[in-house]
């Protein structure tokens, strides 16, 4: 199963698998007892016992934090085979076909849009064939039964598909809200933490630049917060243009962070100087009145013992040094 991000309002596949496995365990235990004790259907009863035992196993593993993706695939394969065998062996009036209608919902909930679509398409064909072979031999009955089942199945399948498409769009939107700064459209502090963990695993050399706009409070006080927001947006644009990297973040207020990968200390210093000069030479207009800006930059080089907070604190200390030494400078 592919790893998918879910908003807090959505149930994860792992949680859904846990409770579905419990439900499958209980239901198949009941059907096993009925088929063995009353109907004497030993073959299907054995299959249902297998499904019940594996469902209980999956629930136990999930409850103890030991979930694995193959649990979901195996559970749904066993459950699907159980339903198909029940349709093929039991009389149609017993209603085993009704359980087939629940399969699209389970497929989409556990496996997502693409696999849910493929699995649902395969199963509707298999169910249609089995039902056709099991219906009355009257010339019209097989076609009518298959037609009605397929129509209902496809209606449920369509609802599941549309819901999953909408859920993924909502999830992506909420994810972007959580990791993106609304004003500048840069990544935010939460994204910085997440990206640092990912980058730390794949790159040995990482430099962090903390960039702070000098005397930004004076701009807000003189021109107003609307102009201040415009300045922040313009600075964000200049940072993206001058660095050509994706790892640019608004830390908060007038502070920005850039992560640079696999470069030397000298190269990090040169890039920071380029940013400083770009901002210094830029002109920001407010009602045709030019606004000049400068920035102070602190550089931190990642050490083996550094965690995220240590890395950030080290760069922040260098930023404080740059401000203490007169601003509009780079310290590393």
PDB file of N, CA, C and O in Angstrom, residues 223-292:
ATOM      1  N   UNK A 223       4.615  52.846   6.862  1.00  0.00           N
ATOM      2  CA  UNK A 223       3.798  52.668   5.658  1.00  0.00           C
ATOM      3  C   UNK A 223       2.518  51.856   5.891  1.00  0.00           C
ATOM      4  O   UNK A 223       1.637  51.840   5.039  1.00  0.00           O
ATOM      5  N   UNK A 224       2.446  51.186   7.021  1.00  0.00           N
ATOM      6  CA  UNK A 224       1.270  50.359   7.305  1.00  0.00           C
ATOM      7  C   UNK A 224       1.541  48.881   7.033  1.00  0.00           C
ATOM      8  O   UNK A 224       2.452  48.521   6.282  1.00  0.00           O
ATOM      9  N   UNK A 225       0.722  48.026   7.632  1.00  0.00           N
ATOM     10  CA  UNK A 225       0.933  46.584   7.515  1.00  0.00           C
ATOM     11  C   UNK A 225       0.648  46.063   6.110  1.00  0.00           C
ATOM     12  O   UNK A 225       1.226  45.050   5.693  1.00  0.00           O
ATOM     13  N   UNK A 226      -0.219  46.722   5.360  1.00  0.00           N
ATOM     14  CA  UNK A 226      -0.474  46.283   3.988  1.00  0.00           C
ATOM     15  C   UNK A 226       0.792  46.390   3.146  1.00  0.00           C
ATOM     16  O   UNK A 226       1.117  45.484   2.373  1.00  0.00           O
ATOM     17  N   UNK A 227       1.490  47.506   3.293  1.00  0.00           N
ATOM     18  CA  UNK A 227       2.749  47.681   2.567  1.00  0.00           C
ATOM     19  C   UNK A 227       3.788  46.708   3.100  1.00  0.00           C
ATOM     20  O   UNK A 227       4.574  46.128   2.338  1.00  0.00           O
ATOM     21  N   UNK A 228       3.784  46.485   4.419  1.00  0.00           N
ATOM     22  CA  UNK A 228       4.703  45.514   5.000  1.00  0.00           C
ATOM     23  C   UNK A 228       4.495  44.124   4.419  1.00  0.00           C
ATOM     24  O   UNK A 228       5.460  43.410   4.110  1.00  0.00           O
ATOM     25  N   UNK A 229       3.234  43.735   4.242  1.00  0.00           N
ATOM     26  CA  UNK A 229       2.947  42.429   3.639  1.00  0.00           C
ATOM     27  C   UNK A 229       3.430  42.368   2.196  1.00  0.00           C
ATOM     28  O   UNK A 229       3.945  41.339   1.739  1.00  0.00           O
ATOM     29  N   UNK A 230       3.282  43.477   1.474  1.00  0.00           N
ATOM     30  CA  UNK A 230       3.756  43.530   0.091  1.00  0.00           C
ATOM     31  C   UNK A 230       5.268  43.373   0.036  1.00  0.00           C
ATOM     32  O   UNK A 230       5.810  42.689  -0.841  1.00  0.00           O
ATOM     33  N   UNK A 231       5.952  44.007   0.972  1.00  0.00           N
ATOM     34  CA  UNK A 231       7.415  43.895   1.042  1.00  0.00           C
ATOM     35  C   UNK A 231       7.822  42.446   1.302  1.00  0.00           C
ATOM     36  O   UNK A 231       8.747  41.919   0.674  1.00  0.00           O
ATOM     37  N   UNK A 232       7.142  41.789   2.230  1.00  0.00           N
ATOM     38  CA  UNK A 232       7.461  40.392   2.526  1.00  0.00           C
ATOM     39  C   UNK A 232       7.272  39.507   1.293  1.00  0.00           C
ATOM     40  O   UNK A 232       8.087  38.619   1.021  1.00  0.00           O
ATOM     41  N   UNK A 233       6.207  39.755   0.566  1.00  0.00           N
ATOM     42  CA  UNK A 233       5.940  38.976  -0.649  1.00  0.00           C
ATOM     43  C   UNK A 233       7.024  39.218  -1.693  1.00  0.00           C
ATOM     44  O   UNK A 233       7.491  38.274  -2.364  1.00  0.00           O
ATOM     45  N   UNK A 234       7.444  40.478  -1.825  1.00  0.00           N
ATOM     46  CA  UNK A 234       8.490  40.817  -2.790  1.00  0.00           C
ATOM     47  C   UNK A 234       9.827  40.179  -2.399  1.00  0.00           C
ATOM     48  O   UNK A 234      10.557  39.656  -3.263  1.00  0.00           O
ATOM     49  N   UNK A 235      10.131  40.184  -1.123  1.00  0.00           N
ATOM     50  CA  UNK A 235      11.366  39.551  -0.649  1.00  0.00           C
ATOM     51  C   UNK A 235      11.327  38.054  -0.937  1.00  0.00           C
ATOM     52  O   UNK A 235      12.323  37.463  -1.379  1.00  0.00           O
ATOM     53  N   UNK A 236      10.186  37.417  -0.692  1.00  0.00           N
ATOM     54  CA  UNK A 236      10.044  35.988  -0.988  1.00  0.00           C
ATOM     55  C   UNK A 236      10.300  35.709  -2.461  1.00  0.00           C
ATOM     56  O   UNK A 236      10.986  34.738  -2.818  1.00  0.00           O
ATOM     57  N   UNK A 237       9.770  36.562  -3.332  1.00  0.00           N
ATOM     58  CA  UNK A 237       9.980  36.397  -4.770  1.00  0.00           C
ATOM     59  C   UNK A 237      11.458  36.528  -5.131  1.00  0.00           C
ATOM     60  O   UNK A 237      11.985  35.751  -5.944  1.00  0.00           O
ATOM     61  N   UNK A 238      12.124  37.509  -4.536  1.00  0.00           N
ATOM     62  CA  UNK A 238      13.556  37.711  -4.812  1.00  0.00           C
ATOM     63  C   UNK A 238      14.387  36.532  -4.326  1.00  0.00           C
ATOM     64  O   UNK A 238      15.369  36.143  -4.968  1.00  0.00           O
ATOM     65  N   UNK A 239      14.012  35.958  -3.190  1.00  0.00           N
ATOM     66  CA  UNK A 239      14.742  34.801  -2.677  1.00  0.00           C
ATOM     67  C   UNK A 239      14.620  33.622  -3.631  1.00  0.00           C
ATOM     68  O   UNK A 239      15.597  32.919  -3.904  1.00  0.00           O
ATOM     69  N   UNK A 240      13.430  33.400  -4.157  1.00  0.00           N
ATOM     70  CA  UNK A 240      13.235  32.289  -5.099  1.00  0.00           C
ATOM     71  C   UNK A 240      14.005  32.529  -6.396  1.00  0.00           C
ATOM     72  O   UNK A 240      14.574  31.594  -6.971  1.00  0.00           O
ATOM     73  N   UNK A 241      14.024  33.784  -6.852  1.00  0.00           N
ATOM     74  CA  UNK A 241      14.717  34.097  -8.104  1.00  0.00           C
ATOM     75  C   UNK A 241      16.229  34.012  -7.958  1.00  0.00           C
ATOM     76  O   UNK A 241      16.921  33.570  -8.879  1.00  0.00           O
ATOM     77  N   UNK A 242      16.748  34.408  -6.817  1.00  0.00           N
ATOM     78  CA  UNK A 242      18.197  34.502  -6.655  1.00  0.00           C
ATOM     79  C   UNK A 242      18.845  33.195  -6.221  1.00  0.00           C
ATOM     80  O   UNK A 242      20.059  33.024  -6.382  1.00  0.00           O
ATOM     81  N   UNK A 243      18.082  32.274  -5.673  1.00  0.00           N
ATOM     82  CA  UNK A 243      18.666  31.021  -5.184  1.00  0.00           C
ATOM     83  C   UNK A 243      18.368  29.823  -6.069  1.00  0.00           C
ATOM     84  O   UNK A 243      19.152  28.876  -6.127  1.00  0.00           O
ATOM     85  N   UNK A 244      17.190  29.816  -6.724  1.00  0.00           N
ATOM     86  CA  UNK A 244      16.795  28.702  -7.589  1.00  0.00           C
ATOM     87  C   UNK A 244      16.779  27.368  -6.839  1.00  0.00           C
ATOM     88  O   UNK A 244      17.159  26.332  -7.383  1.00  0.00           O
ATOM     89  N   UNK A 245      16.339  27.391  -5.578  1.00  0.00           N
ATOM     90  CA  UNK A 245      16.162  26.163  -4.810  1.00  0.00           C
ATOM     91  C   UNK A 245      14.714  26.112  -4.307  1.00  0.00           C
ATOM     92  O   UNK A 245      14.040  27.140  -4.219  1.00  0.00           O
ATOM     93  N   UNK A 246      14.267  24.922  -3.977  1.00  0.00           N
ATOM     94  CA  UNK A 246      12.896  24.739  -3.507  1.00  0.00           C
ATOM     95  C   UNK A 246      12.784  24.879  -1.995  1.00  0.00           C
ATOM     96  O   UNK A 246      11.699  25.128  -1.480  1.00  0.00           O
ATOM     97  N   UNK A 247      13.884  24.702  -1.288  1.00  0.00           N
ATOM     98  CA  UNK A 247      13.841  24.671   0.176  1.00  0.00           C
ATOM     99  C   UNK A 247      13.951  26.091   0.738  1.00  0.00           C
ATOM    100  O   UNK A 247      14.970  26.486   1.332  1.00  0.00           O
ATOM    101  N   UNK A 248      12.891  26.893   0.534  1.00  0.00           N
ATOM    102  CA  UNK A 248      12.815  28.253   1.049  1.00  0.00           C
ATOM    103  C   UNK A 248      11.574  28.341   1.929  1.00  0.00           C
ATOM    104  O   UNK A 248      10.501  27.888   1.540  1.00  0.00           O
ATOM    105  N   UNK A 249      11.717  28.919   3.115  1.00  0.00           N
ATOM    106  CA  UNK A 249      10.645  28.907   4.104  1.00  0.00           C
ATOM    107  C   UNK A 249      10.503  30.291   4.746  1.00  0.00           C
ATOM    108  O   UNK A 249      11.497  31.018   4.897  1.00  0.00           O
ATOM    109  N   UNK A 250       9.282  30.613   5.105  1.00  0.00           N
ATOM    110  CA  UNK A 250       9.060  31.776   5.957  1.00  0.00           C
ATOM    111  C   UNK A 250       8.948  31.260   7.380  1.00  0.00           C
ATOM    112  O   UNK A 250       8.014  30.560   7.734  1.00  0.00           O
ATOM    113  N   UNK A 251       9.938  31.622   8.201  1.00  0.00           N
ATOM    114  CA  UNK A 251       9.983  31.113   9.572  1.00  0.00           C
ATOM    115  C   UNK A 251       8.951  31.791  10.443  1.00  0.00           C
ATOM    116  O   UNK A 251       8.433  31.201  11.392  1.00  0.00           O
ATOM    117  N   UNK A 252       8.620  33.019  10.114  1.00  0.00           N
ATOM    118  CA  UNK A 252       7.664  33.792  10.898  1.00  0.00           C
ATOM    119  C   UNK A 252       8.055  35.258  10.867  1.00  0.00           C
ATOM    120  O   UNK A 252       9.242  35.590  10.835  1.00  0.00           O
ATOM    121  N   UNK A 253       7.066  36.149  10.883  1.00  0.00           N
ATOM    122  CA  UNK A 253       7.376  37.571  10.849  1.00  0.00           C
ATOM    123  C   UNK A 253       8.174  37.919   9.609  1.00  0.00           C
ATOM    124  O   UNK A 253       7.786  37.624   8.476  1.00  0.00           O
ATOM    125  N   UNK A 254       9.342  38.557   9.824  1.00  0.00           N
ATOM    126  CA  UNK A 254      10.197  38.970   8.706  1.00  0.00           C
ATOM    127  C   UNK A 254      11.406  38.053   8.539  1.00  0.00           C
ATOM    128  O   UNK A 254      12.396  38.419   7.906  1.00  0.00           O
ATOM    129  N   UNK A 255      11.332  36.838   9.093  1.00  0.00           N
ATOM    130  CA  UNK A 255      12.440  35.895   9.006  1.00  0.00           C
ATOM    131  C   UNK A 255      12.164  34.814   7.970  1.00  0.00           C
ATOM    132  O   UNK A 255      11.065  34.262   7.910  1.00  0.00           O
ATOM    133  N   UNK A 256      13.197  34.512   7.187  1.00  0.00           N
ATOM    134  CA  UNK A 256      13.118  33.467   6.169  1.00  0.00           C
ATOM    135  C   UNK A 256      14.269  32.490   6.376  1.00  0.00           C
ATOM    136  O   UNK A 256      15.312  32.850   6.934  1.00  0.00           O
ATOM    137  N   UNK A 257      14.085  31.266   5.914  1.00  0.00           N
ATOM    138  CA  UNK A 257      15.112  30.228   6.031  1.00  0.00           C
ATOM    139  C   UNK A 257      15.308  29.581   4.664  1.00  0.00           C
ATOM    140  O   UNK A 257      14.346  29.332   3.934  1.00  0.00           O
ATOM    141  N   UNK A 258      16.576  29.306   4.343  1.00  0.00           N
ATOM    142  CA  UNK A 258      16.912  28.570   3.130  1.00  0.00           C
ATOM    143  C   UNK A 258      17.821  27.411   3.516  1.00  0.00           C
ATOM    144  O   UNK A 258      18.780  27.591   4.279  1.00  0.00           O
ATOM    145  N   UNK A 259      17.529  26.219   2.998  1.00  0.00           N
ATOM    146  CA  UNK A 259      18.401  25.063   3.182  1.00  0.00           C
ATOM    147  C   UNK A 259      19.181  24.823   1.899  1.00  0.00           C
ATOM    148  O   UNK A 259      18.593  24.743   0.812  1.00  0.00           O
ATOM    149  N   UNK A 260      20.493  24.699   2.028  1.00  0.00           N
ATOM    150  CA  UNK A 260      21.373  24.453   0.891  1.00  0.00           C
ATOM    151  C   UNK A 260      22.036  23.091   1.076  1.00  0.00           C
ATOM    152  O   UNK A 260      22.599  22.813   2.136  1.00  0.00           O
ATOM    153  N   UNK A 261      22.007  22.254   0.030  1.00  0.00           N
ATOM    154  CA  UNK A 261      22.485  20.880   0.141  1.00  0.00           C
ATOM    155  C   UNK A 261      23.774  20.690  -0.644  1.00  0.00           C
ATOM    156  O   UNK A 261      23.940  21.214  -1.739  1.00  0.00           O
ATOM    157  N   UNK A 262      24.685  19.894  -0.054  1.00  0.00           N
ATOM    158  CA  UNK A 262      25.903  19.440  -0.723  1.00  0.00           C
ATOM    159  C   UNK A 262      26.724  20.572  -1.318  1.00  0.00           C
ATOM    160  O   UNK A 262      27.121  20.540  -2.488  1.00  0.00           O
ATOM    161  N   UNK A 263      26.982  21.591  -0.532  1.00  0.00           N
ATOM    162  CA  UNK A 263      27.889  22.655  -0.947  1.00  0.00           C
ATOM    163  C   UNK A 263      28.887  22.910   0.188  1.00  0.00           C
ATOM    164  O   UNK A 263      28.656  22.531   1.341  1.00  0.00           O
ATOM    165  N   UNK A 264      29.981  23.569  -0.137  1.00  0.00           N
ATOM    166  CA  UNK A 264      31.010  23.861   0.866  1.00  0.00           C
ATOM    167  C   UNK A 264      30.637  25.100   1.668  1.00  0.00           C
ATOM    168  O   UNK A 264      29.696  25.832   1.321  1.00  0.00           O
ATOM    169  N   UNK A 265      31.397  25.339   2.734  1.00  0.00           N
ATOM    170  CA  UNK A 265      31.168  26.534   3.541  1.00  0.00           C
ATOM    171  C   UNK A 265      31.376  27.800   2.718  1.00  0.00           C
ATOM    172  O   UNK A 265      30.638  28.785   2.868  1.00  0.00           O
ATOM    173  N   UNK A 266      32.361  27.765   1.827  1.00  0.00           N
ATOM    174  CA  UNK A 266      32.638  28.938   0.991  1.00  0.00           C
ATOM    175  C   UNK A 266      31.487  29.218   0.036  1.00  0.00           C
ATOM    176  O   UNK A 266      31.089  30.377  -0.165  1.00  0.00           O
ATOM    177  N   UNK A 267      30.936  28.168  -0.548  1.00  0.00           N
ATOM    178  CA  UNK A 267      29.806  28.348  -1.462  1.00  0.00           C
ATOM    179  C   UNK A 267      28.572  28.869  -0.735  1.00  0.00           C
ATOM    180  O   UNK A 267      27.828  29.711  -1.257  1.00  0.00           O
ATOM    181  N   UNK A 268      28.360  28.382   0.484  1.00  0.00           N
ATOM    182  CA  UNK A 268      27.234  28.872   1.278  1.00  0.00           C
ATOM    183  C   UNK A 268      27.388  30.354   1.581  1.00  0.00           C
ATOM    184  O   UNK A 268      26.431  31.133   1.511  1.00  0.00           O
ATOM    185  N   UNK A 269      28.625  30.772   1.887  1.00  0.00           N
ATOM    186  CA  UNK A 269      28.910  32.173   2.158  1.00  0.00           C
ATOM    187  C   UNK A 269      28.664  33.018   0.907  1.00  0.00           C
ATOM    188  O   UNK A 269      28.070  34.109   0.977  1.00  0.00           O
ATOM    189  N   UNK A 270      29.083  32.510  -0.246  1.00  0.00           N
ATOM    190  CA  UNK A 270      28.905  33.250  -1.497  1.00  0.00           C
ATOM    191  C   UNK A 270      27.421  33.410  -1.835  1.00  0.00           C
ATOM    192  O   UNK A 270      26.987  34.480  -2.265  1.00  0.00           O
ATOM    193  N   UNK A 271      26.642  32.369  -1.642  1.00  0.00           N
ATOM    194  CA  UNK A 271      25.215  32.451  -1.945  1.00  0.00           C
ATOM    195  C   UNK A 271      24.502  33.406  -0.992  1.00  0.00           C
ATOM    196  O   UNK A 271      23.598  34.145  -1.394  1.00  0.00           O
ATOM    197  N   UNK A 272      24.924  33.383   0.254  1.00  0.00           N
ATOM    198  CA  UNK A 272      24.325  34.309   1.220  1.00  0.00           C
ATOM    199  C   UNK A 272      24.651  35.754   0.851  1.00  0.00           C
ATOM    200  O   UNK A 272      23.785  36.638   0.946  1.00  0.00           O
ATOM    201  N   UNK A 273      25.872  35.995   0.417  1.00  0.00           N
ATOM    202  CA  UNK A 273      26.264  37.342   0.003  1.00  0.00           C
ATOM    203  C   UNK A 273      25.475  37.780  -1.233  1.00  0.00           C
ATOM    204  O   UNK A 273      25.076  38.950  -1.350  1.00  0.00           O
ATOM    205  N   UNK A 274      25.253  36.847  -2.142  1.00  0.00           N
ATOM    206  CA  UNK A 274      24.460  37.171  -3.327  1.00  0.00           C
ATOM    207  C   UNK A 274      23.044  37.581  -2.936  1.00  0.00           C
ATOM    208  O   UNK A 274      22.483  38.553  -3.478  1.00  0.00           O
ATOM    209  N   UNK A 275      22.457  36.865  -1.988  1.00  0.00           N
ATOM    210  CA  UNK A 275      21.110  37.208  -1.511  1.00  0.00           C
ATOM    211  C   UNK A 275      21.126  38.584  -0.859  1.00  0.00           C
ATOM    212  O   UNK A 275      20.232  39.416  -1.111  1.00  0.00           O
ATOM    213  N   UNK A 276      22.107  38.820  -0.023  1.00  0.00           N
ATOM    214  CA  UNK A 276      22.186  40.109   0.684  1.00  0.00           C
ATOM    215  C   UNK A 276      22.281  41.263  -0.307  1.00  0.00           C
ATOM    216  O   UNK A 276      21.575  42.282  -0.181  1.00  0.00           O
ATOM    217  N   UNK A 277      23.120  41.110  -1.334  1.00  0.00           N
ATOM    218  CA  UNK A 277      23.292  42.181  -2.316  1.00  0.00           C
ATOM    219  C   UNK A 277      22.033  42.358  -3.171  1.00  0.00           C
ATOM    220  O   UNK A 277      21.671  43.482  -3.534  1.00  0.00           O
ATOM    221  N   UNK A 278      21.374  41.243  -3.504  1.00  0.00           N
ATOM    222  CA  UNK A 278      20.145  41.330  -4.303  1.00  0.00           C
ATOM    223  C   UNK A 278      19.080  42.134  -3.572  1.00  0.00           C
ATOM    224  O   UNK A 278      18.409  42.989  -4.167  1.00  0.00           O
ATOM    225  N   UNK A 279      18.923  41.872  -2.279  1.00  0.00           N
ATOM    226  CA  UNK A 279      17.936  42.610  -1.489  1.00  0.00           C
ATOM    227  C   UNK A 279      18.344  44.065  -1.349  1.00  0.00           C
ATOM    228  O   UNK A 279      17.524  44.988  -1.476  1.00  0.00           O
ATOM    229  N   UNK A 280      19.639  44.300  -1.132  1.00  0.00           N
ATOM    230  CA  UNK A 280      20.126  45.675  -0.938  1.00  0.00           C
ATOM    231  C   UNK A 280      19.940  46.516  -2.196  1.00  0.00           C
ATOM    232  O   UNK A 280      19.621  47.711  -2.119  1.00  0.00           O
ATOM    233  N   UNK A 281      20.084  45.903  -3.363  1.00  0.00           N
ATOM    234  CA  UNK A 281      19.963  46.638  -4.619  1.00  0.00           C
ATOM    235  C   UNK A 281      18.521  46.742  -5.098  1.00  0.00           C
ATOM    236  O   UNK A 281      18.223  47.508  -6.019  1.00  0.00           O
ATOM    237  N   UNK A 282      17.643  45.963  -4.497  1.00  0.00           N
ATOM    238  CA  UNK A 282      16.253  45.996  -4.904  1.00  0.00           C
ATOM    239  C   UNK A 282      15.549  47.251  -4.423  1.00  0.00           C
ATOM    240  O   UNK A 282      15.939  47.869  -3.429  1.00  0.00           O
ATOM    241  N   UNK A 283      14.496  47.643  -5.125  1.00  0.00           N
ATOM    242  CA  UNK A 283      13.700  48.820  -4.755  1.00  0.00           C
ATOM    243  C   UNK A 283      12.245  48.381  -4.608  1.00  0.00           C
ATOM    244  O   UNK A 283      11.675  47.766  -5.499  1.00  0.00           O
ATOM    245  N   UNK A 284      11.670  48.695  -3.471  1.00  0.00           N
ATOM    246  CA  UNK A 284      10.298  48.323  -3.165  1.00  0.00           C
ATOM    247  C   UNK A 284       9.464  49.600  -3.100  1.00  0.00           C
ATOM    248  O   UNK A 284       9.763  50.501  -2.307  1.00  0.00           O
ATOM    249  N   UNK A 285       8.451  49.708  -3.922  1.00  0.00           N
ATOM    250  CA  UNK A 285       7.687  50.946  -4.039  1.00  0.00           C
ATOM    251  C   UNK A 285       6.452  50.933  -3.155  1.00  0.00           C
ATOM    252  O   UNK A 285       5.791  49.911  -2.979  1.00  0.00           O
ATOM    253  N   UNK A 286       6.146  52.098  -2.590  1.00  0.00           N
ATOM    254  CA  UNK A 286       4.914  52.316  -1.837  1.00  0.00           C
ATOM    255  C   UNK A 286       4.316  53.631  -2.318  1.00  0.00           C
ATOM    256  O   UNK A 286       4.796  54.705  -1.951  1.00  0.00           O
ATOM    257  N   UNK A 287       3.268  53.524  -3.179  1.00  0.00           N
ATOM    258  CA  UNK A 287       2.643  54.727  -3.730  1.00  0.00           C
ATOM    259  C   UNK A 287       3.701  55.623  -4.377  1.00  0.00           C
ATOM    260  O   UNK A 287       3.795  56.820  -4.108  1.00  0.00           O
ATOM    261  N   UNK A 288       4.535  54.979  -5.207  1.00  0.00           N
ATOM    262  CA  UNK A 288       5.608  55.656  -5.954  1.00  0.00           C
ATOM    263  C   UNK A 288       6.759  56.141  -5.082  1.00  0.00           C
ATOM    264  O   UNK A 288       7.654  56.820  -5.573  1.00  0.00           O
ATOM    265  N   UNK A 289       6.754  55.794  -3.804  1.00  0.00           N
ATOM    266  CA  UNK A 289       7.879  56.154  -2.936  1.00  0.00           C
ATOM    267  C   UNK A 289       8.780  54.932  -2.780  1.00  0.00           C
ATOM    268  O   UNK A 289       8.331  53.883  -2.316  1.00  0.00           O
ATOM    269  N   UNK A 290      10.046  55.040  -3.174  1.00  0.00           N
ATOM    270  CA  UNK A 290      10.934  53.868  -3.099  1.00  0.00           C
ATOM    271  C   UNK A 290      11.252  53.487  -1.658  1.00  0.00           C
ATOM    272  O   UNK A 290      11.459  54.345  -0.798  1.00  0.00           O
ATOM    273  N   UNK A 291      11.270  52.197  -1.407  1.00  0.00           N
ATOM    274  CA  UNK A 291      11.657  51.663  -0.094  1.00  0.00           C
ATOM    275  C   UNK A 291      12.895  50.814  -0.300  1.00  0.00           C
ATOM    276  O   UNK A 291      12.907  49.892  -1.108  1.00  0.00           O
ATOM    277  N   UNK A 292      13.939  51.142   0.424  1.00  0.00           N
ATOM    278  CA  UNK A 292      15.177  50.371   0.356  1.00  0.00           C
ATOM    279  C   UNK A 292      15.237  49.420   1.551  1.00  0.00           C
ATOM    280  O   UNK A 292      14.872  49.785   2.667  1.00  0.00           O
TER     281      UNK A 292
END
